[in-house]
Short mmCIF file of C-alpha atoms in Angstrom, two decimals:
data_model
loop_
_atom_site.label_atom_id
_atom_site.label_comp_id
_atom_site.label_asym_id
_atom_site.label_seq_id
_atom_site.Cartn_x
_atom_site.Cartn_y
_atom_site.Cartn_z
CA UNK A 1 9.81 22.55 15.28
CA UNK A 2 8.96 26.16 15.13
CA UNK A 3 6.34 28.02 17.26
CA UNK A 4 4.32 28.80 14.91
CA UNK A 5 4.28 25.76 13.33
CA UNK A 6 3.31 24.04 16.46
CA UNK A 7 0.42 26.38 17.45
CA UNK A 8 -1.37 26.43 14.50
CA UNK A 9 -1.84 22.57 14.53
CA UNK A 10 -3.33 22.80 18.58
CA UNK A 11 -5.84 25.21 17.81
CA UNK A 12 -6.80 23.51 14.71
CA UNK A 13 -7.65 20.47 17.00
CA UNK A 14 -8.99 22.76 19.31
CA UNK A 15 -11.18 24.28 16.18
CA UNK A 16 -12.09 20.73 14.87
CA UNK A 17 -13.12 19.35 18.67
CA UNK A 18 -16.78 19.77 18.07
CA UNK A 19 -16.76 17.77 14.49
CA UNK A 20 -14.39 14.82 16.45
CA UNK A 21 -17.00 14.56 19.47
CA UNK A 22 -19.80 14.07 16.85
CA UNK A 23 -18.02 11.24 15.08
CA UNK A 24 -17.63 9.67 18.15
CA UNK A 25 -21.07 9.71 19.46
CA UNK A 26 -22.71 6.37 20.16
CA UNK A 27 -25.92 7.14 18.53
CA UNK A 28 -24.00 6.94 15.15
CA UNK A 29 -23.71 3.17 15.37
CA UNK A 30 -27.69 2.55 14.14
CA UNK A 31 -26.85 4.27 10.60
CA UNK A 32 -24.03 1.57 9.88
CA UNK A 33 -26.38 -1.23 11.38
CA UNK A 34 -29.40 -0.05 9.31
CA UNK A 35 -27.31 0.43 5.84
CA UNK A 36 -25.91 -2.94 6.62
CA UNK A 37 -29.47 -4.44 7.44
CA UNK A 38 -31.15 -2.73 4.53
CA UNK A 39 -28.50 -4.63 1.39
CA UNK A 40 -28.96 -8.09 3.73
CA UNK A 41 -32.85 -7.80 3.05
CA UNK A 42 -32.49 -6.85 -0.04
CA UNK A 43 -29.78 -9.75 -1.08
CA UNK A 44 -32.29 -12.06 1.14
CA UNK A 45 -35.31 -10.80 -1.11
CA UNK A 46 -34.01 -10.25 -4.84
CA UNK A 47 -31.85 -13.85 -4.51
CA UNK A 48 -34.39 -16.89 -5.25
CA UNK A 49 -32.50 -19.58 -3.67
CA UNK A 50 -32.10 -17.33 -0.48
CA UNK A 51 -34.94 -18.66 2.15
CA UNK A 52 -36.26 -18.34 5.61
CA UNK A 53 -35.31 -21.84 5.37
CA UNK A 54 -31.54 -21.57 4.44
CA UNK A 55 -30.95 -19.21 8.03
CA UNK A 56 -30.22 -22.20 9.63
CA UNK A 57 -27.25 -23.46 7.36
CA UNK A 58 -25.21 -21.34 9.74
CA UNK A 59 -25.31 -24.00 12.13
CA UNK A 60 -23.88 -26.10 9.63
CA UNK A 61 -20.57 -24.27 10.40
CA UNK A 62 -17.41 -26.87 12.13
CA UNK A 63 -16.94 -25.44 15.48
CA UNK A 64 -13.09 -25.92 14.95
CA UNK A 65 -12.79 -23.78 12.19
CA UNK A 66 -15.31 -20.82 14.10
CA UNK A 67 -12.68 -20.77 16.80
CA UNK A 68 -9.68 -20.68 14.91
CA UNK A 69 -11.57 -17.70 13.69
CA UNK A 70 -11.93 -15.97 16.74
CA UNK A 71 -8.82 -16.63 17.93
CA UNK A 72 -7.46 -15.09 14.32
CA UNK A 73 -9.29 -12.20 15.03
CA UNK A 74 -7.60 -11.94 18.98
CA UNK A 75 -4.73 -12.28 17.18
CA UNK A 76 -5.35 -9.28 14.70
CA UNK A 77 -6.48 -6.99 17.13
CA UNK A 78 -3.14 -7.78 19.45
CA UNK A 79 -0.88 -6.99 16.84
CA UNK A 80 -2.71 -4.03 16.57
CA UNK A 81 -2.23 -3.08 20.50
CA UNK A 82 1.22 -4.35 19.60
CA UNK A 83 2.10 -1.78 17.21
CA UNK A 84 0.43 1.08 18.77
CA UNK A 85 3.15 0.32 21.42
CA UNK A 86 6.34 0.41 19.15
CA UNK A 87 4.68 3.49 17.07
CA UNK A 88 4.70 5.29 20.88
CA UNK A 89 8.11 4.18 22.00
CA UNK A 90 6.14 2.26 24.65
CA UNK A 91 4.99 5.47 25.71
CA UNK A 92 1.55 3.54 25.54
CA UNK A 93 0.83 0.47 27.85
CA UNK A 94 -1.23 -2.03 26.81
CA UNK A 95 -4.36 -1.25 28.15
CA UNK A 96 -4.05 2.23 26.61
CA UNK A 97 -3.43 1.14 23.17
CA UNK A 98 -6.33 -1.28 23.34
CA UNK A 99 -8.60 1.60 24.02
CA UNK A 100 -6.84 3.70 21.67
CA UNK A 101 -7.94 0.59 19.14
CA UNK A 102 -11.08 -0.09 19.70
CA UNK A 103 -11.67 3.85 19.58
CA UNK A 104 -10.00 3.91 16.24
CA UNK A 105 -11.81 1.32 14.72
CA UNK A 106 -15.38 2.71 15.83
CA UNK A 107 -14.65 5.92 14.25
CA UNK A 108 -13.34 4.20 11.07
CA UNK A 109 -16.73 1.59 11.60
CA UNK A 110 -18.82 5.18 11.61
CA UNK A 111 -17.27 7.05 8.62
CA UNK A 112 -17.19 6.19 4.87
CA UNK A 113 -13.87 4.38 4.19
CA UNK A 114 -13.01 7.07 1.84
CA UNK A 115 -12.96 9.85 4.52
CA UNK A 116 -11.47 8.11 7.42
CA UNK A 117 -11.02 8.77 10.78
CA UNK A 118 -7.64 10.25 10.87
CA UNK A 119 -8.34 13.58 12.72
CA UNK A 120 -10.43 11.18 15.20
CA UNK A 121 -7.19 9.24 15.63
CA UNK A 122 -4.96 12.09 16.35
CA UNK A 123 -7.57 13.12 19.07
CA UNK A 124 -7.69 10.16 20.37
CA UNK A 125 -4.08 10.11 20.64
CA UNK A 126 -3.50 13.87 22.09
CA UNK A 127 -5.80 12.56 24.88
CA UNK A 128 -3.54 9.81 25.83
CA UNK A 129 -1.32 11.84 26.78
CA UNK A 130 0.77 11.87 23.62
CA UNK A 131 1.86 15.40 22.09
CA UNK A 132 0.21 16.69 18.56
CA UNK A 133 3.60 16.17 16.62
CA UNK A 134 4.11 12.35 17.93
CA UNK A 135 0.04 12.17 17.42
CA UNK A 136 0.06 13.39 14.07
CA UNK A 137 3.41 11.28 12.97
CA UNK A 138 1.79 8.03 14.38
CA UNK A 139 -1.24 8.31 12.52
CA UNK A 140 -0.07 9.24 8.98
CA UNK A 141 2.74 6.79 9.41
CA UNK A 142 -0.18 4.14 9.81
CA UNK A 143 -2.22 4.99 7.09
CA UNK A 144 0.98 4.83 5.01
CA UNK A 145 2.12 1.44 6.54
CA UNK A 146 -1.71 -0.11 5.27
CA UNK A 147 -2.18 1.88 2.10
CA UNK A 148 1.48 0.55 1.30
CA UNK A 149 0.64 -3.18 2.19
CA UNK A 150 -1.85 -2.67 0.02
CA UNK A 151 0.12 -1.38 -2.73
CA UNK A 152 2.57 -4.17 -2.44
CA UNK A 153 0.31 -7.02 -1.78
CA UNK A 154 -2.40 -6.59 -4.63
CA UNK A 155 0.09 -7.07 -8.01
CA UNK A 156 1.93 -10.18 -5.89
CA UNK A 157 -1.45 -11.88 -4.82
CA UNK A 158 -2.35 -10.91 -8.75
CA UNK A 159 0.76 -12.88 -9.70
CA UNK A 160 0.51 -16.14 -7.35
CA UNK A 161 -3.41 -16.78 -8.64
CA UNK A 162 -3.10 -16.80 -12.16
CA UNK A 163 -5.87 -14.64 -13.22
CA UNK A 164 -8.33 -16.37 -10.36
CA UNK A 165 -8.49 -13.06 -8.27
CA UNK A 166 -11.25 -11.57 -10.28
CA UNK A 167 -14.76 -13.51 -9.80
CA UNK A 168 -17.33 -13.78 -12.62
CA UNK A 169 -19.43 -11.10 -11.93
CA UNK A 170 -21.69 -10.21 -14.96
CA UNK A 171 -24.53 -8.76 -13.23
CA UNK A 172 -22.38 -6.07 -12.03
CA UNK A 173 -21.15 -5.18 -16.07
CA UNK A 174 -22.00 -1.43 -16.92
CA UNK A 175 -20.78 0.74 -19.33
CA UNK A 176 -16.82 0.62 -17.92
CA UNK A 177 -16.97 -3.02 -18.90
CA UNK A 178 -16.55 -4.73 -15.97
CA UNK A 179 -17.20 -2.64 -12.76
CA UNK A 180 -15.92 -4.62 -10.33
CA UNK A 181 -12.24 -4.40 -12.01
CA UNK A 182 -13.17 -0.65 -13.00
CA UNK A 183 -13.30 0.39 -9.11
CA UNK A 184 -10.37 -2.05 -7.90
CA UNK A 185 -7.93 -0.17 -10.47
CA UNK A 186 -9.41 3.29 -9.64
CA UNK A 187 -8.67 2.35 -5.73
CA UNK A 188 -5.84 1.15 -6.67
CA UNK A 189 -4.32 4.24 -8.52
CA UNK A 190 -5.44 6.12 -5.94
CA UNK A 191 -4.10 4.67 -3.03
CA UNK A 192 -0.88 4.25 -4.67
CA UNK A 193 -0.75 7.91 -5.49
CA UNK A 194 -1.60 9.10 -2.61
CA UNK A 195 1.10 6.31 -0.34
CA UNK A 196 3.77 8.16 -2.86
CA UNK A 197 2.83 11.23 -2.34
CA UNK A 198 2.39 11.37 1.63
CA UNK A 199 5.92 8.98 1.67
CA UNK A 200 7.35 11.52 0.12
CA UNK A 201 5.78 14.44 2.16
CA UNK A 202 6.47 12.72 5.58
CA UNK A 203 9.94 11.21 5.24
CA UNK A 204 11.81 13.59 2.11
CA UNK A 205 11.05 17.09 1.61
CA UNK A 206 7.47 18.27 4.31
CA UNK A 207 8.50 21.50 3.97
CA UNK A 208 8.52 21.37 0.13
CA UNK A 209 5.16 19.58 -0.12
CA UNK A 210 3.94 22.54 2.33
CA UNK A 211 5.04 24.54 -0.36
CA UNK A 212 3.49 23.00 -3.20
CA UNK A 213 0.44 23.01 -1.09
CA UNK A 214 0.63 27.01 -0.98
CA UNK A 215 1.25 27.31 -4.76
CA UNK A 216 -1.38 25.44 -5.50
CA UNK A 217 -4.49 27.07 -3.24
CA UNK A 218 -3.13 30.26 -4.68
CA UNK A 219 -4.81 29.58 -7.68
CA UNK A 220 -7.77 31.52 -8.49
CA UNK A 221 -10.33 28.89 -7.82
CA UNK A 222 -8.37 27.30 -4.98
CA UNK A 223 -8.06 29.88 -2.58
CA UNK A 224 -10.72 29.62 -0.13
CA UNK A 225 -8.92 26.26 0.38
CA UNK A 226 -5.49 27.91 1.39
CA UNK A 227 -5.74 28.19 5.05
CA UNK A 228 -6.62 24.59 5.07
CA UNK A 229 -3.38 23.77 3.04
CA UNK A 230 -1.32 25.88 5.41
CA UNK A 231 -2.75 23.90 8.54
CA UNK A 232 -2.31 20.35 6.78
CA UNK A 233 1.53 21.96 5.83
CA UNK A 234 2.23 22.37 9.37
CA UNK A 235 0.78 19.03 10.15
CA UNK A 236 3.08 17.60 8.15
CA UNK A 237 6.07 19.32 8.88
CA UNK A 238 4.94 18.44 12.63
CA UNK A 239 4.67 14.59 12.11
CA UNK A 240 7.89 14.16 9.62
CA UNK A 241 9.83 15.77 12.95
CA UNK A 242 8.30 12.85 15.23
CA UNK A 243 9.44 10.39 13.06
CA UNK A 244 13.55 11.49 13.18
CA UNK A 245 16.19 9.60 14.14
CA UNK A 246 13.85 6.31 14.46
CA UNK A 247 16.13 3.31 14.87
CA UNK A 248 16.03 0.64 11.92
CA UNK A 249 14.28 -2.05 14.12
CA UNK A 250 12.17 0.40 15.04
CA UNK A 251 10.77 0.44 11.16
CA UNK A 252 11.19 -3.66 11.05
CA UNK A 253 9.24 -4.13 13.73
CA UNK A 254 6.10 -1.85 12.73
CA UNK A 255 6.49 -3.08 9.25
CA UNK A 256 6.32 -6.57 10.70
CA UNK A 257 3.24 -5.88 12.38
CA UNK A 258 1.64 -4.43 9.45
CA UNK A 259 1.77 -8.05 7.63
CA UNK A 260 1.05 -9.63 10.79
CA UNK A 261 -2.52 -7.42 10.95
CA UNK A 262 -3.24 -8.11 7.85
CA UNK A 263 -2.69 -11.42 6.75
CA UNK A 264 -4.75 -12.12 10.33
CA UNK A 265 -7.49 -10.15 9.13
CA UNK A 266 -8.03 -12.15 5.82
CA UNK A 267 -7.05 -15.60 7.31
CA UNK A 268 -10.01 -14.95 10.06
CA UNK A 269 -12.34 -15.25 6.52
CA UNK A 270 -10.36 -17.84 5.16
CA UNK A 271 -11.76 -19.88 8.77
CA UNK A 272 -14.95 -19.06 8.41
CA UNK A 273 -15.36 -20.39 4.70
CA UNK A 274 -13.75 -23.28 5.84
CA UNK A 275 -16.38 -23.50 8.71
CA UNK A 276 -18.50 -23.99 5.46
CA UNK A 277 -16.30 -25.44 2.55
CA UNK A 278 -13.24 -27.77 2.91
CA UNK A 279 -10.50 -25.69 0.72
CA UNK A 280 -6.97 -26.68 -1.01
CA UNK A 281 -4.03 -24.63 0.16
CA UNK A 282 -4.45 -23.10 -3.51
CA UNK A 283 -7.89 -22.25 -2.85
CA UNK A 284 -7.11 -20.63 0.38
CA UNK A 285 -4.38 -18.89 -1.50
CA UNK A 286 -7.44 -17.65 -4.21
CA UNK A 287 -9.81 -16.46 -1.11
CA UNK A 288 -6.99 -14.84 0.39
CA UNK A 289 -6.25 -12.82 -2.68
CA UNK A 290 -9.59 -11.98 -3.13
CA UNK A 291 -10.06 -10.16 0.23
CA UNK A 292 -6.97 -7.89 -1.07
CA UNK A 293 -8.67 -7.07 -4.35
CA UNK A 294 -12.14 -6.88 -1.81
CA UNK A 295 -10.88 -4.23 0.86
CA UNK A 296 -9.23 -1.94 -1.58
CA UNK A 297 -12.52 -1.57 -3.24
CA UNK A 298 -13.89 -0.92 0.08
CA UNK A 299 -11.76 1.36 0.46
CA UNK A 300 -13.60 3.95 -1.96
CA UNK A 301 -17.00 3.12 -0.23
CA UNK A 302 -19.11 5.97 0.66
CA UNK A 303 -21.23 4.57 3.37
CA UNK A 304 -19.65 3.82 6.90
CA UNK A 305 -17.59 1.60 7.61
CA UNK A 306 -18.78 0.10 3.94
CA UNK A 307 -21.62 -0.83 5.45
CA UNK A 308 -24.07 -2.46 2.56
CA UNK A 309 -20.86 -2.56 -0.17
CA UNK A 310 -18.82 -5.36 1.86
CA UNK A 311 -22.37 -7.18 2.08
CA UNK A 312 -22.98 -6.88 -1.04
CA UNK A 313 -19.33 -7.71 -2.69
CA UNK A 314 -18.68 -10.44 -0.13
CA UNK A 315 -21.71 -12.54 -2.60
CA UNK A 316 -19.59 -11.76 -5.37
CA UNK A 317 -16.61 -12.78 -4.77
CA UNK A 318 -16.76 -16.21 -2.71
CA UNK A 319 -20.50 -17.32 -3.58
CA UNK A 320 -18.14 -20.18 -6.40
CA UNK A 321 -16.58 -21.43 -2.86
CA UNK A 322 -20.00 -20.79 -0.40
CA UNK A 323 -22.71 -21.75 -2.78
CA UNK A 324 -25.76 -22.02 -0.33
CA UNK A 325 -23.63 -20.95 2.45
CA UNK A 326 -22.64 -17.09 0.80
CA UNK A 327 -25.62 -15.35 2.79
CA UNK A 328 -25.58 -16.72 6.48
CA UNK A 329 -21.41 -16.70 5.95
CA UNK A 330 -21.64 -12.92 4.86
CA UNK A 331 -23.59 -12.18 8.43
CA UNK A 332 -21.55 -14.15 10.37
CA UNK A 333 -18.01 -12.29 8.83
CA UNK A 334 -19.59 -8.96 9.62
CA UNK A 335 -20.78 -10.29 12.72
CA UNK A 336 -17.70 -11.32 13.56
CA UNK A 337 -15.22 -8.82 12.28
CA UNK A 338 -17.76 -5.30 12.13
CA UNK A 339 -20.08 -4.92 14.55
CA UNK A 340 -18.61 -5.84 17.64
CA UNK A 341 -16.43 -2.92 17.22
CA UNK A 342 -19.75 -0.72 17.24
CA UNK A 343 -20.74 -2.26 20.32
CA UNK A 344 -17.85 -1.94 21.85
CA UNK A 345 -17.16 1.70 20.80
CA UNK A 346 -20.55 2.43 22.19
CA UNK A 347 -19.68 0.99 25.37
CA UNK A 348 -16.07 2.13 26.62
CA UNK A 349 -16.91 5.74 24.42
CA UNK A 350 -18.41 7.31 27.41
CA UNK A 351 -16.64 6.33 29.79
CA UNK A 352 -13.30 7.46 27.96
CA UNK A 353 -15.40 10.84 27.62
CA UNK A 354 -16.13 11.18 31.26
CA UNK A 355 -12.42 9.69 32.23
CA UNK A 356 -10.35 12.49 29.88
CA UNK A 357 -12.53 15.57 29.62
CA UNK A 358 -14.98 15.59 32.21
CA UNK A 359 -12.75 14.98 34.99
CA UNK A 360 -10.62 17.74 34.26
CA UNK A 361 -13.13 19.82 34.00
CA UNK A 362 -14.58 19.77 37.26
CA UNK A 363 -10.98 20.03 38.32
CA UNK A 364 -11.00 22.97 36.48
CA UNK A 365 -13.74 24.49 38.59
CA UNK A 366 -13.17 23.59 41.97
#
């Protein structure tokens, strides 16, 4: 790694600290909340057989299936602490990577799904301790680890359910035909584009993509873009060095995770509708599918954290398994597997703040 190289990527995180400490302020949790709020009134109000009176059904839920839930959802967020450790070389404890996690996942719960938190994560990282080029490497070799999960899991789960992935949705038809298919292949394409692309960037030729990056803001109506290609260049060049000389069980064992996050993630729904619904093993293999097809939609949502869009699609796709139980099972998912990461982003936030910058600062002084 050359000097240069290196120092441009600190002092663009030194540029871009301001932006990073207002994604992670705590007062950004009500604008999720309220976009979230605002589509559950307005599902609760345009849907007829939604009442005051059907609120309660969600004590109707088996208490077995609610904690096989939660514990689905411990599970999850372990294997997540679990693979923050083998990204880091166990560099990270636990404790630290479960910080580092629920940090990660309020900045993602804060931002549209479509922008990310990735500089947020690299932050987060650099103040744990961890150097920019292991920061960087760890976080784009995440992204690519879900975005190509994604791109693997979508045409098998498409396979295994026989057409039975795609719900009947005709109130959504608009002049694409269907819209819900329209934006799963248009997420689709793009994530697989861009997994290529940044696979090939990170692990093949960085220096050539760097390159092509250069090229390309040379353009005449690209340039005032160039510096920001340069910066991104070095980025890359920075994380594909991090990754070297990685040991194969090294890439088994964070590729393991992946699936293991995951498949907990949508089996923590799959409890919770059969809180509500007794399924077949084929119709838990439908409602898994559908949370595949689901989250890469989400994943071109422009409000945080897909706040009022996972609402919203969550009716559409499992209402044929839910019936009178789609609303209050809709609140209790996000419940469940949203908001508490809001909360708890909001909580250990400031004291992370105080325990990383403002200590050293006062350091600094004395």
């Amino acid at each position: 790694m050359d000097r240069k190289t290196g120092g441009s990527s600190r002092r663009l995180m030194d540029i871009d600290k301001k932006k990073i400490f207002k994604v992670l302020d705590p007062n950004r949790i009500w604008i999720p909340i309220l976009l979230g709020l605002g589509i559950v009134f307005y599902l609760f109000y345009s849907d007829p057989n939604i009442t005051a009176d059907n609120l309660h059904l969600i004590f109707d839920a088996k208490l077995s299936s609610v904690l096989v839930a939660f514990l689905v959802l411990l599970a999850r967020d372990a294997g997540y602490a679990y693979r923050i450790r083998v990204l880091s070389d166990h560099e990270l404890n636990w404790s630290k990577s479960i910080v580092i996690i629920i940090l990660w996942e309020f900045s993602s719960a804060v931002t549209p799904s479509v922008v990310g938190g990735t500089a947020v994560a690299v932050f987060i990282f650099m103040a744990e301790g961890i150097n920019v080029g292991k920061s960087l490497a760890y976080v784009m070799l995440t992204a690519i680890m879900d975005n190509l999960f994604f791109v693997i899991a979508a045409p098998l789960v498409m396979l295994f359910t026989h057409g039975l992935i795609f719900p009947e949705v005709s109130a959504m038809d608009i002049q694409y035909g269907s819209s819900l298919q329209f934006f799963f292949f248009l997420s689709y394409a793009l994530i697989a584009v861009y997994t290529l692309i940044m696979s090939y960037a990170l692990f093949v030729r960085p220096r050539a993509f760097k390159w092509f990056l250069l090229k390309m803001t040379s353009l005449k109506y690209l340039k005032k873009w160039k510096e920001k290609a340069n910066q991104y260049g070095d980025e890359i060049i920075l994380a594909s060095s991090g990754l070297k000389g990685k040991a194969t069980s090294y890439w088994v064992k964070i590729s393991a995770a992946t699936v293991f996050i995951w498949s907990a993630r949508y089996l923590m729904l799959n409890s919770l509708v059969e809180a509500y619904h007794t399924l077949t093993i084929s119709e838990h293999m439908v409602v898994f599918s559908r949370q595949v097809i689901m989250w890469i939609v989400m994943l071109i949502s422009p409000t945080p954290g897909s706040s009022g869009t996972a609402e919203y699609f969550f009716n559409q796709f499992f209402y044929e398994y839910l019936g009178d139980y789609t609303f209050v099972s809709s609140i209790f998912w996000r419940l469940m597997s949203y908001y508490p990461y809001l909360i708890l982003g909001a909580i250990f936030l400031p004291r992370w703040v105080r325990s990383k910058f403002f200590k050293k600062d006062k350091k600094a002084t004395s």
